[in-house]
Short mmCIF file of C-alpha atoms in Angstrom, two decimals:
data_model
loop_
_atom_site.label_atom_id
_atom_site.label_comp_id
_atom_site.label_asym_id
_atom_site.label_seq_id
_atom_site.Cartn_x
_atom_site.Cartn_y
_atom_site.Cartn_z
CA MET A 1 47.72 -24.96 63.81
CA ALA A 2 45.12 -22.45 62.24
CA THR A 3 42.61 -23.27 59.94
CA GLY A 4 42.06 -19.92 57.62
CA THR A 5 39.24 -18.48 56.46
CA ILE A 6 36.41 -19.92 54.22
CA SER A 7 35.99 -17.78 50.89
CA SER A 8 33.98 -19.34 48.84
CA LEU A 9 31.28 -22.04 49.54
CA GLY A 10 32.18 -25.48 49.07
CA ILE A 11 36.48 -25.03 49.13
CA GLY A 12 36.58 -26.30 52.08
CA SER A 13 34.06 -28.97 52.15
CA GLY A 14 35.15 -30.28 48.48
CA ILE A 15 31.20 -30.20 47.86
CA ASP A 16 29.75 -28.07 45.12
CA SER A 17 27.60 -25.71 47.87
CA ASN A 18 26.50 -23.27 45.52
CA SER A 19 24.69 -25.79 43.25
CA LEU A 20 23.48 -27.45 46.11
CA VAL A 21 21.87 -24.20 47.18
CA THR A 22 20.62 -22.91 44.23
CA GLN A 23 18.63 -26.41 43.42
CA LEU A 24 17.35 -26.33 47.01
CA MET A 25 15.94 -22.60 46.28
CA ALA A 26 14.16 -23.94 42.80
CA LEU A 27 12.26 -25.88 45.03
CA GLU A 28 11.66 -23.14 47.69
CA ARG A 29 10.57 -20.70 45.21
CA ARG A 30 7.91 -23.21 43.94
CA PRO A 31 5.19 -21.48 45.49
CA LEU A 32 6.27 -18.01 44.14
CA THR A 33 6.20 -19.33 40.61
CA LEU A 34 2.63 -21.07 41.01
CA LEU A 35 1.16 -17.36 42.78
CA ASN A 36 3.14 -15.81 39.60
CA ALA A 37 1.56 -18.14 37.03
CA LYS A 38 -1.84 -17.44 39.07
CA GLU A 39 -1.85 -13.97 38.79
CA SER A 40 -1.22 -14.11 34.96
CA ALA A 41 -4.11 -16.33 34.43
CA PHE A 42 -5.94 -14.04 36.09
CA SER A 43 -4.91 -11.20 33.92
CA ALA A 44 -5.96 -13.06 30.79
CA GLN A 45 -8.63 -13.81 31.92
CA ILE A 46 -9.74 -9.84 32.52
CA SER A 47 -8.19 -9.35 28.85
CA ALA A 48 -10.04 -11.86 27.55
CA LEU A 49 -13.32 -10.67 29.23
CA GLY A 50 -12.78 -7.61 27.64
CA THR A 51 -12.47 -8.96 23.79
CA ILE A 52 -15.74 -10.46 24.75
CA ARG A 53 -17.44 -7.15 25.89
CA SER A 54 -16.25 -5.62 22.96
CA ARG A 55 -17.98 -8.83 20.82
CA LEU A 56 -21.10 -8.27 23.17
CA ALA A 57 -21.23 -4.58 22.11
CA ASP A 58 -20.93 -5.24 18.54
CA LEU A 59 -24.29 -7.33 18.47
CA GLN A 60 -25.66 -4.63 20.94
CA SER A 61 -25.28 -2.39 18.39
CA SER A 62 -26.95 -4.64 15.52
CA ALA A 63 -29.52 -5.04 18.11
CA LYS A 64 -30.60 -1.39 18.27
CA THR A 65 -30.67 -1.22 14.96
CA LEU A 66 -33.05 -3.98 14.30
CA GLY A 67 -34.89 -2.93 16.86
CA ASP A 68 -35.39 0.57 15.21
CA PRO A 69 -38.00 0.65 12.40
CA ASN A 70 -36.80 3.64 11.35
CA ALA A 71 -33.66 2.24 10.51
CA LEU A 72 -35.48 -0.74 9.04
CA ALA A 73 -38.20 1.22 7.15
CA ALA A 74 -36.24 3.16 4.75
CA TYR A 75 -37.23 4.73 1.40
CA GLN A 76 -34.84 5.72 -1.04
CA ALA A 77 -35.46 8.52 -3.57
CA THR A 78 -34.67 8.52 -7.19
CA ALA A 79 -34.03 11.38 -9.76
CA GLY A 80 -34.71 9.61 -13.14
CA ASP A 81 -32.16 13.07 -14.70
CA ALA A 82 -29.67 13.26 -11.82
CA ASP A 83 -28.17 16.35 -14.16
CA VAL A 84 -31.43 18.57 -13.51
CA MET A 85 -31.90 17.01 -9.63
CA SER A 86 -31.30 14.71 -6.52
CA ALA A 87 -33.40 13.97 -3.69
CA THR A 88 -32.92 11.82 -0.40
CA ALA A 89 -36.17 10.35 1.31
CA GLY A 90 -36.67 10.15 5.11
CA THR A 91 -38.02 7.78 7.07
CA PHE A 92 -41.62 8.55 6.79
CA ALA A 93 -41.77 9.05 3.39
CA ARG A 94 -44.52 7.07 0.89
CA GLU A 95 -44.09 5.50 -2.23
CA GLY A 96 -44.99 7.56 -5.34
CA SER A 97 -43.45 8.93 -8.79
CA TYR A 98 -43.51 12.38 -9.37
CA SER A 99 -42.83 14.55 -12.43
CA VAL A 100 -40.93 17.78 -11.56
CA ASN A 101 -39.71 20.85 -13.84
CA VAL A 102 -36.94 23.09 -12.53
CA GLN A 103 -37.66 26.24 -13.60
CA GLN A 104 -35.20 28.61 -11.31
CA LEU A 105 -32.31 28.26 -9.33
CA ALA A 106 -31.78 29.74 -5.99
CA ALA A 107 -28.86 32.18 -6.38
CA ALA A 108 -27.06 34.51 -3.47
CA GLN A 109 -26.91 37.80 -4.16
CA LYS A 110 -23.52 39.29 -5.06
CA SER A 111 -22.76 43.32 -6.15
CA PHE A 112 -19.83 45.07 -6.57
CA SER A 113 -18.02 48.00 -6.10
CA SER A 114 -16.68 50.68 -8.28
CA LEU A 115 -12.80 50.58 -9.40
CA TYR A 116 -10.26 51.81 -6.93
CA GLY A 117 -6.79 52.59 -7.51
CA SER A 118 -3.94 50.95 -5.81
CA THR A 119 -3.11 54.36 -3.88
CA ASP A 120 -7.25 54.93 -3.13
CA THR A 121 -7.91 55.03 1.16
CA PHE A 122 -11.06 55.18 2.46
CA GLY A 123 -11.65 57.05 5.79
CA SER A 124 -14.01 56.68 8.87
CA GLY A 125 -17.74 56.28 9.08
CA THR A 126 -20.60 53.62 9.01
CA LEU A 127 -21.50 50.89 6.27
CA SER A 128 -25.29 49.97 7.10
CA PHE A 129 -26.55 46.72 5.24
CA ASN A 130 -30.29 46.13 5.00
CA ILE A 131 -31.03 42.35 4.91
CA ASN A 132 -34.49 41.62 5.01
CA GLY A 133 -35.38 44.62 6.99
CA THR A 134 -32.62 44.08 9.33
CA THR A 135 -30.10 46.86 9.66
CA GLN A 136 -26.83 45.58 10.81
CA ASP A 137 -23.81 48.45 10.93
CA VAL A 138 -20.30 47.60 10.32
CA THR A 139 -17.85 50.93 11.95
CA ILE A 140 -15.27 52.24 10.28
CA SER A 141 -13.33 54.13 12.98
CA SER A 142 -9.91 54.79 11.46
CA THR A 143 -8.65 56.86 8.54
CA GLY A 144 -6.50 55.29 5.42
CA ASN A 145 -7.92 52.29 5.17
CA SER A 146 -7.05 50.59 2.43
CA LEU A 147 -10.31 48.12 0.20
CA GLN A 148 -8.60 45.22 2.21
CA ASP A 149 -9.40 46.86 5.40
CA ILE A 150 -12.64 47.45 4.73
CA ALA A 151 -13.22 43.95 3.56
CA ASN A 152 -11.84 42.44 6.64
CA ASP A 153 -13.93 45.36 9.15
CA ILE A 154 -17.34 43.24 7.04
CA ASN A 155 -16.02 40.15 7.66
CA ASP A 156 -14.83 40.52 10.89
CA ALA A 157 -18.97 41.86 11.64
CA ASP A 158 -20.19 38.70 10.70
CA ILE A 159 -23.58 39.81 9.52
CA GLY A 160 -24.48 37.24 6.95
CA VAL A 161 -22.21 39.13 4.23
CA ARG A 162 -18.99 38.01 3.15
CA ALA A 163 -16.34 40.44 1.64
CA THR A 164 -13.48 39.86 -0.87
CA ILE A 165 -11.34 42.19 -3.13
CA VAL A 166 -10.48 41.50 -6.85
CA ASN A 167 -7.73 43.00 -8.25
CA GLY A 168 -7.46 43.51 -12.18
CA ASP A 169 -5.45 45.64 -14.41
CA SER A 170 -7.88 48.73 -14.47
CA GLY A 171 -7.56 48.34 -10.78
CA SER A 172 -9.38 46.69 -7.44
CA ARG A 173 -13.07 46.24 -6.39
CA LEU A 174 -14.76 45.18 -3.18
CA VAL A 175 -17.53 41.95 -4.20
CA LEU A 176 -20.01 41.48 -1.58
CA THR A 177 -22.04 38.35 -1.66
CA SER A 178 -24.59 36.69 0.57
CA ARG A 179 -23.68 33.93 2.59
CA GLU A 180 -27.16 32.29 2.02
CA THR A 181 -29.58 32.11 -1.02
CA GLY A 182 -33.04 33.76 -1.57
CA THR A 183 -34.51 36.73 -2.02
CA ASP A 184 -34.71 37.10 2.64
CA ASN A 185 -30.71 37.38 2.35
CA ALA A 186 -30.58 40.41 -0.07
CA PHE A 187 -28.83 43.23 0.87
CA THR A 188 -28.61 47.07 -0.04
CA LEU A 189 -25.83 49.01 1.20
CA SER A 190 -26.37 52.99 2.56
CA VAL A 191 -23.31 54.39 4.17
CA THR A 192 -22.25 57.89 6.45
CA SER A 193 -19.19 59.49 6.14
CA GLY A 194 -17.94 62.81 5.27
CA ASP A 195 -15.59 60.47 3.08
CA ALA A 196 -16.12 60.03 -0.28
CA ASN A 197 -14.00 57.07 -1.21
CA LEU A 198 -16.29 54.98 1.51
CA THR A 199 -19.37 56.78 0.29
CA SER A 200 -19.01 55.42 -3.29
CA LEU A 201 -18.90 51.91 -1.86
CA GLY A 202 -23.18 52.55 -1.19
CA THR A 203 -23.63 52.32 -5.01
CA PHE A 204 -22.84 49.10 -6.69
CA ASP A 205 -22.06 49.19 -10.31
CA GLY A 206 -25.26 47.87 -11.85
CA ALA A 207 -23.55 47.25 -15.48
CA ASN A 208 -21.43 44.68 -14.26
CA PRO A 209 -22.02 41.18 -15.71
CA ASN A 210 -20.97 39.24 -12.84
CA ALA A 211 -23.31 40.69 -10.60
CA VAL A 212 -26.28 38.48 -9.70
CA ALA A 213 -29.38 38.95 -8.15
CA ALA A 214 -30.78 37.63 -5.32
CA ALA A 215 -33.77 34.67 -6.07
CA ASN A 216 -35.73 31.50 -5.07
CA SER A 217 -35.88 28.43 -6.11
CA ILE A 218 -38.97 27.62 -8.26
CA ILE A 219 -40.23 24.09 -9.01
CA GLN A 220 -43.08 22.37 -10.22
CA VAL A 221 -44.04 18.98 -9.10
CA GLU A 222 -46.95 17.77 -10.55
CA GLY A 223 -47.70 20.99 -11.87
CA GLU A 224 -47.91 22.79 -8.68
CA THR A 225 -45.52 26.01 -8.30
CA VAL A 226 -43.20 25.41 -5.09
CA THR A 227 -40.34 28.02 -4.13
CA SER A 228 -37.93 28.20 -1.83
CA GLN A 229 -35.31 30.34 -0.61
CA SER A 230 -32.56 27.52 -1.37
CA ASN A 231 -31.81 25.06 -3.99
CA GLN A 232 -33.11 22.13 -0.56
CA ILE A 233 -36.93 22.28 -1.66
CA THR A 234 -37.88 19.99 1.68
CA SER A 235 -42.15 21.15 1.55
CA ALA A 236 -43.37 19.66 -1.82
CA ILE A 237 -43.37 16.36 -1.07
CA PRO A 238 -43.32 15.18 2.74
CA ASN A 239 -40.16 13.62 4.21
CA VAL A 240 -38.51 14.16 0.69
CA THR A 241 -35.93 16.62 -0.01
CA ILE A 242 -35.73 17.88 -3.67
CA SER A 243 -31.67 19.37 -4.28
CA ALA A 244 -32.38 21.66 -7.63
CA LYS A 245 -29.49 21.50 -9.69
CA ALA A 246 -30.13 22.50 -13.11
CA LEU A 247 -33.04 23.94 -15.14
CA GLY A 248 -35.55 20.86 -16.52
CA THR A 249 -37.37 18.00 -16.10
CA SER A 250 -36.87 14.97 -14.39
CA THR A 251 -38.86 11.90 -13.01
CA LEU A 252 -38.74 11.30 -8.99
CA ASP A 253 -39.75 7.75 -7.99
CA VAL A 254 -39.99 7.16 -3.99
CA ALA A 255 -39.84 3.56 -3.18
CA ARG A 256 -38.84 1.18 -0.08
CA ASP A 257 -35.10 0.15 0.47
CA THR A 258 -35.43 -2.94 1.41
CA SER A 259 -31.68 -3.62 1.40
CA GLY A 260 -31.47 -1.78 4.38
CA ILE A 261 -33.15 -4.64 6.25
CA ALA A 262 -31.09 -7.35 4.72
CA ASP A 263 -27.94 -5.13 5.58
CA SER A 264 -29.07 -5.11 9.61
CA ALA A 265 -30.08 -8.64 9.21
CA GLN A 266 -26.54 -9.15 7.83
CA ALA A 267 -24.99 -7.32 10.64
CA PHE A 268 -26.68 -9.17 13.25
CA VAL A 269 -25.87 -12.31 12.12
CA ASP A 270 -22.68 -11.58 11.72
CA ALA A 271 -21.83 -9.96 14.92
CA TYR A 272 -23.88 -12.95 16.98
CA ASN A 273 -21.33 -15.10 14.68
CA ALA A 274 -18.31 -13.17 16.05
CA LEU A 275 -19.27 -13.36 19.97
CA LYS A 276 -20.20 -17.36 19.25
CA THR A 277 -16.67 -17.67 17.59
CA GLU A 278 -14.50 -15.80 20.27
CA ILE A 279 -16.88 -17.22 23.03
CA GLY A 280 -15.51 -20.65 21.91
CA SER A 281 -12.09 -19.67 21.62
CA LYS A 282 -11.40 -18.13 24.64
CA THR A 283 -13.47 -21.21 26.53
CA ALA A 284 -11.51 -23.83 24.76
CA TYR A 285 -10.13 -26.70 26.00
CA ASN A 286 -6.56 -28.57 23.89
CA SER A 287 -6.80 -32.31 25.23
CA GLU A 288 -3.07 -32.79 23.66
CA THR A 289 -1.77 -30.31 26.17
CA LYS A 290 -3.98 -30.39 29.01
CA GLU A 291 -4.47 -26.40 28.94
CA GLY A 292 -7.52 -24.70 28.88
CA GLU A 293 -7.46 -21.05 27.41
CA PRO A 294 -8.11 -18.26 29.93
CA LEU A 295 -12.29 -18.28 30.21
CA ASN A 296 -12.18 -22.50 30.10
CA GLY A 297 -14.71 -23.37 32.58
CA ASP A 298 -16.22 -19.99 33.61
CA SER A 299 -19.49 -19.75 34.91
CA THR A 300 -20.53 -16.37 32.95
CA MET A 301 -19.60 -17.41 29.73
CA ARG A 302 -22.22 -20.48 30.29
CA THR A 303 -24.15 -18.46 31.32
CA LEU A 304 -23.90 -15.77 28.16
CA LEU A 305 -24.15 -18.91 26.29
CA GLY A 306 -27.25 -19.53 27.43
CA ARG A 307 -28.98 -16.32 27.41
CA MET A 308 -27.97 -15.99 23.48
CA ARG A 309 -29.54 -19.29 22.42
CA ASP A 310 -32.38 -19.00 25.17
CA ALA A 311 -32.95 -15.15 22.77
CA ILE A 312 -32.71 -16.91 19.47
CA GLY A 313 -35.06 -20.37 20.49
CA GLN A 314 -37.88 -18.16 22.67
CA PRO A 315 -39.72 -15.89 20.60
CA PRO A 316 -40.40 -12.34 21.94
CA SER A 317 -43.75 -13.10 23.48
CA SER A 318 -45.49 -9.96 21.55
CA LEU A 319 -44.68 -12.15 18.56
CA SER A 320 -46.62 -15.34 19.30
CA GLY A 321 -48.78 -16.80 17.19
CA SER A 322 -47.61 -14.19 14.45
CA ALA A 323 -46.45 -15.53 10.69
CA PHE A 324 -43.21 -13.97 11.62
CA GLU A 325 -43.05 -15.83 15.31
CA TYR A 326 -39.76 -17.27 14.94
CA LEU A 327 -36.20 -15.56 13.20
CA TYR A 328 -35.97 -18.86 10.60
CA SER A 329 -39.37 -17.55 8.98
CA MET A 330 -37.66 -14.33 8.34
CA GLY A 331 -34.37 -16.36 7.34
CA ILE A 332 -32.19 -16.14 9.75
CA GLU A 333 -31.14 -19.56 10.89
CA LEU A 334 -29.89 -21.48 13.73
CA THR A 335 -26.82 -23.96 12.20
CA GLN A 336 -25.71 -27.12 13.69
CA ASP A 337 -22.61 -25.83 15.09
CA GLY A 338 -24.83 -22.93 17.07
CA THR A 339 -24.13 -20.38 14.29
CA LEU A 340 -26.24 -18.25 12.48
CA THR A 341 -27.04 -18.01 9.23
CA LEU A 342 -28.81 -15.89 6.40
CA ASN A 343 -30.88 -17.15 3.80
CA LYS A 344 -31.30 -13.92 1.86
CA SER A 345 -33.69 -15.16 -0.08
CA LYS A 346 -36.27 -16.02 2.56
CA LEU A 347 -35.84 -12.96 3.71
CA GLU A 348 -36.46 -10.87 0.57
CA ASP A 349 -39.95 -12.93 -0.03
CA ALA A 350 -41.22 -12.65 3.53
CA VAL A 351 -40.25 -8.59 3.10
CA ALA A 352 -42.12 -8.65 0.05
CA SER A 353 -45.16 -10.44 1.37
CA ASP A 354 -45.39 -8.03 4.85
CA PHE A 355 -43.10 -5.57 5.15
CA ASN A 356 -44.25 -4.10 7.84
CA GLY A 357 -44.90 -8.01 9.65
CA VAL A 358 -41.30 -8.20 9.32
CA VAL A 359 -40.29 -5.28 10.45
CA GLY A 360 -42.12 -5.21 13.48
CA ALA A 361 -40.74 -9.13 14.11
CA LEU A 362 -37.24 -8.11 13.87
CA GLY A 363 -37.52 -5.22 16.25
CA ALA A 364 -38.92 -7.21 18.83
CA TYR A 365 -36.04 -9.86 18.14
CA GLY A 366 -33.94 -6.90 18.50
CA THR A 367 -34.70 -4.91 21.62
CA ALA A 368 -34.74 -8.87 23.39
CA PHE A 369 -31.13 -9.09 22.07
CA ASP A 370 -30.67 -5.91 23.12
CA ASP A 371 -31.93 -6.36 26.78
CA MET A 372 -29.88 -9.49 26.87
CA ALA A 373 -26.73 -7.86 26.20
CA SER A 374 -27.43 -4.97 28.28
CA ALA A 375 -27.47 -7.54 31.54
CA PHE A 376 -23.82 -8.23 31.00
CA THR A 377 -22.52 -4.95 29.36
CA ASP A 378 -24.39 -2.13 31.86
CA THR A 379 -22.73 -0.98 34.97
CA ASP A 380 -22.27 -3.77 37.31
CA GLY A 381 -23.73 -5.96 34.77
CA LEU A 382 -22.43 -9.51 34.63
CA LEU A 383 -19.37 -8.58 33.26
CA ASP A 384 -18.24 -6.03 35.60
CA SER A 385 -19.10 -8.41 38.50
CA ARG A 386 -17.09 -11.35 36.96
CA VAL A 387 -13.80 -8.91 36.35
CA THR A 388 -14.40 -7.12 39.78
CA GLY A 389 -14.37 -10.53 41.39
CA ILE A 390 -10.90 -11.22 39.68
CA GLU A 391 -9.40 -8.10 40.39
CA SER A 392 -10.18 -8.85 44.08
CA SER A 393 -8.70 -12.10 44.05
CA MET A 394 -5.71 -10.37 42.14
CA SER A 395 -5.58 -7.89 44.92
CA GLY A 396 -3.78 -10.47 47.72
CA ILE A 397 -1.04 -11.38 45.40
CA GLU A 398 1.46 -9.01 45.72
CA GLY A 399 1.09 -8.93 49.77
CA GLN A 400 1.79 -13.21 49.25
CA ARG A 401 4.28 -12.54 47.23
CA ASP A 402 6.16 -10.10 49.37
CA ARG A 403 6.09 -12.34 52.65
CA ILE A 404 7.29 -15.50 49.92
CA GLN A 405 10.24 -13.84 48.74
CA ARG A 406 10.86 -12.60 52.43
CA GLN A 407 10.59 -16.06 53.43
CA LEU A 408 12.83 -16.95 50.43
CA ASP A 409 15.68 -14.57 51.55
CA LEU A 410 15.75 -16.07 55.26
CA THR A 411 15.77 -19.58 53.76
CA GLU A 412 18.91 -18.94 51.14
CA ALA A 413 20.73 -17.01 54.27
CA ARG A 414 20.40 -20.06 56.55
CA LEU A 415 21.00 -22.46 53.76
CA ARG A 416 24.35 -20.33 53.20
CA ALA A 417 24.99 -19.99 56.59
CA GLN A 418 24.79 -23.71 56.96
CA PHE A 419 27.00 -25.09 54.52
CA THR A 420 29.28 -22.24 55.36
CA ALA A 421 29.55 -23.85 58.29
CA LEU A 422 30.13 -27.39 57.32
CA ASP A 423 32.58 -25.83 55.02
CA THR A 424 34.78 -24.75 58.29
CA LEU A 425 34.59 -27.45 60.30
CA MET A 426 35.08 -29.95 57.07
CA ALA A 427 38.16 -27.24 56.40
CA SER A 428 39.43 -27.85 60.34
CA LEU A 429 38.59 -31.42 59.84
CA THR A 430 41.03 -31.82 56.60
CA THR A 431 44.05 -29.69 58.62
CA THR A 432 44.11 -31.46 61.91
CA SER A 433 44.20 -34.90 59.96
CA THR A 434 47.37 -33.42 57.67
CA TYR A 435 48.97 -32.42 61.42
CA LEU A 436 48.41 -35.58 62.92
CA SER A 437 49.64 -37.66 60.07
CA GLN A 438 52.43 -35.44 59.76
CA GLN A 439 53.35 -35.91 63.51
CA LEU A 440 52.70 -39.94 63.11
CA SER A 441 54.90 -39.91 60.47
CA SER A 442 57.59 -38.92 62.33
CA LEU A 443 57.66 -41.17 65.22
CA PRO A 444 60.41 -43.24 65.29
CA GLY A 445 59.81 -46.48 63.70
CA SER A 446 57.41 -45.20 61.45
CA SER A 447 58.89 -45.95 58.58
CA SER A 448 61.08 -48.56 56.96
CA SER A 449 64.34 -48.90 56.63
#
């Protein structure tokens, strides 16, 4: 009596064994599913901490600006006639009004050679440029050079004189121009050569109407004459640069630029609020879904929020007893939801009443926030330590996953072997039952006539 071979799980028993194994393995895989979810949660935490670090870096940058008096105590220079001149004021400028008369603009020397034909060539020799008492030699080593070859050799020597070629109907000219303006950059040219064409380059065409002599700028500020090699005059008014643009007169006013303080304060407020909002988003809990965001309950975030509140509410010791001891006295106010707002009118009034006092107070708060942020953003700071801790927890997950998967493979193999054995047994019993039934039915008297 042959029992046959079970080729498909469940055929022998009539039970859907494949479905049973699948369901049993789904239960067995729950630890692996939980482990994968745990790894995803860790990754989400690291990503969220990266976003927090970015927002905190923005706050730290804005705090550094508040802490830099040079960035806040800015001055603005305004020219009465922008066609005649422009001006910029440095950090250490002083307020004042001036009368400026631009009498001469600085110019770079431009000299022209004689005309040469398209077939003219130039032999070897030395071009000696004298610039402010210093001789710079350009060696022409080959013969049969074109005028363009001569220009290329001058430019390659990088001596402070630029050479170009102008081609016209009557011929070509070599144009030599100083790279910088002013009489200190004027040049003369002498040539040592046995070649007549090359030697002739040392004689400029003085009658050329486009030739320009090197010149310094000359201006008068409040009647005092100031000369400069360029059109940028830095010596007339301390920490103010005047840019001469055309001949003529203009007024020049230098005043404090209070907009820099307002802009810096607004940037600080915006950065603080962005960080506060981001922390709230990353630590939120949804009571309906009963799910928390990646940093929900995170102790480092609680510490950061506490430090932020302390930096706002606890004045720097250097401001104790001063008129601007608290940020709200300068228009930076704390709202009910914990964010900041800037009362610009209040800030403007404070600046008008005591500019230096406001700059000093904002600087003290800026330094305090910079130090607070550094504790988190520095290498091995609190954020780095938190990420390191998470990464340490993640490091063992891969090994755990491999061990669980090996166990799952063994469990599935065991279940399939058991169900295969059950199928074989059930098939054998079915065959035996069928055989016995056949034998019993063949006995005499086993059927009615």
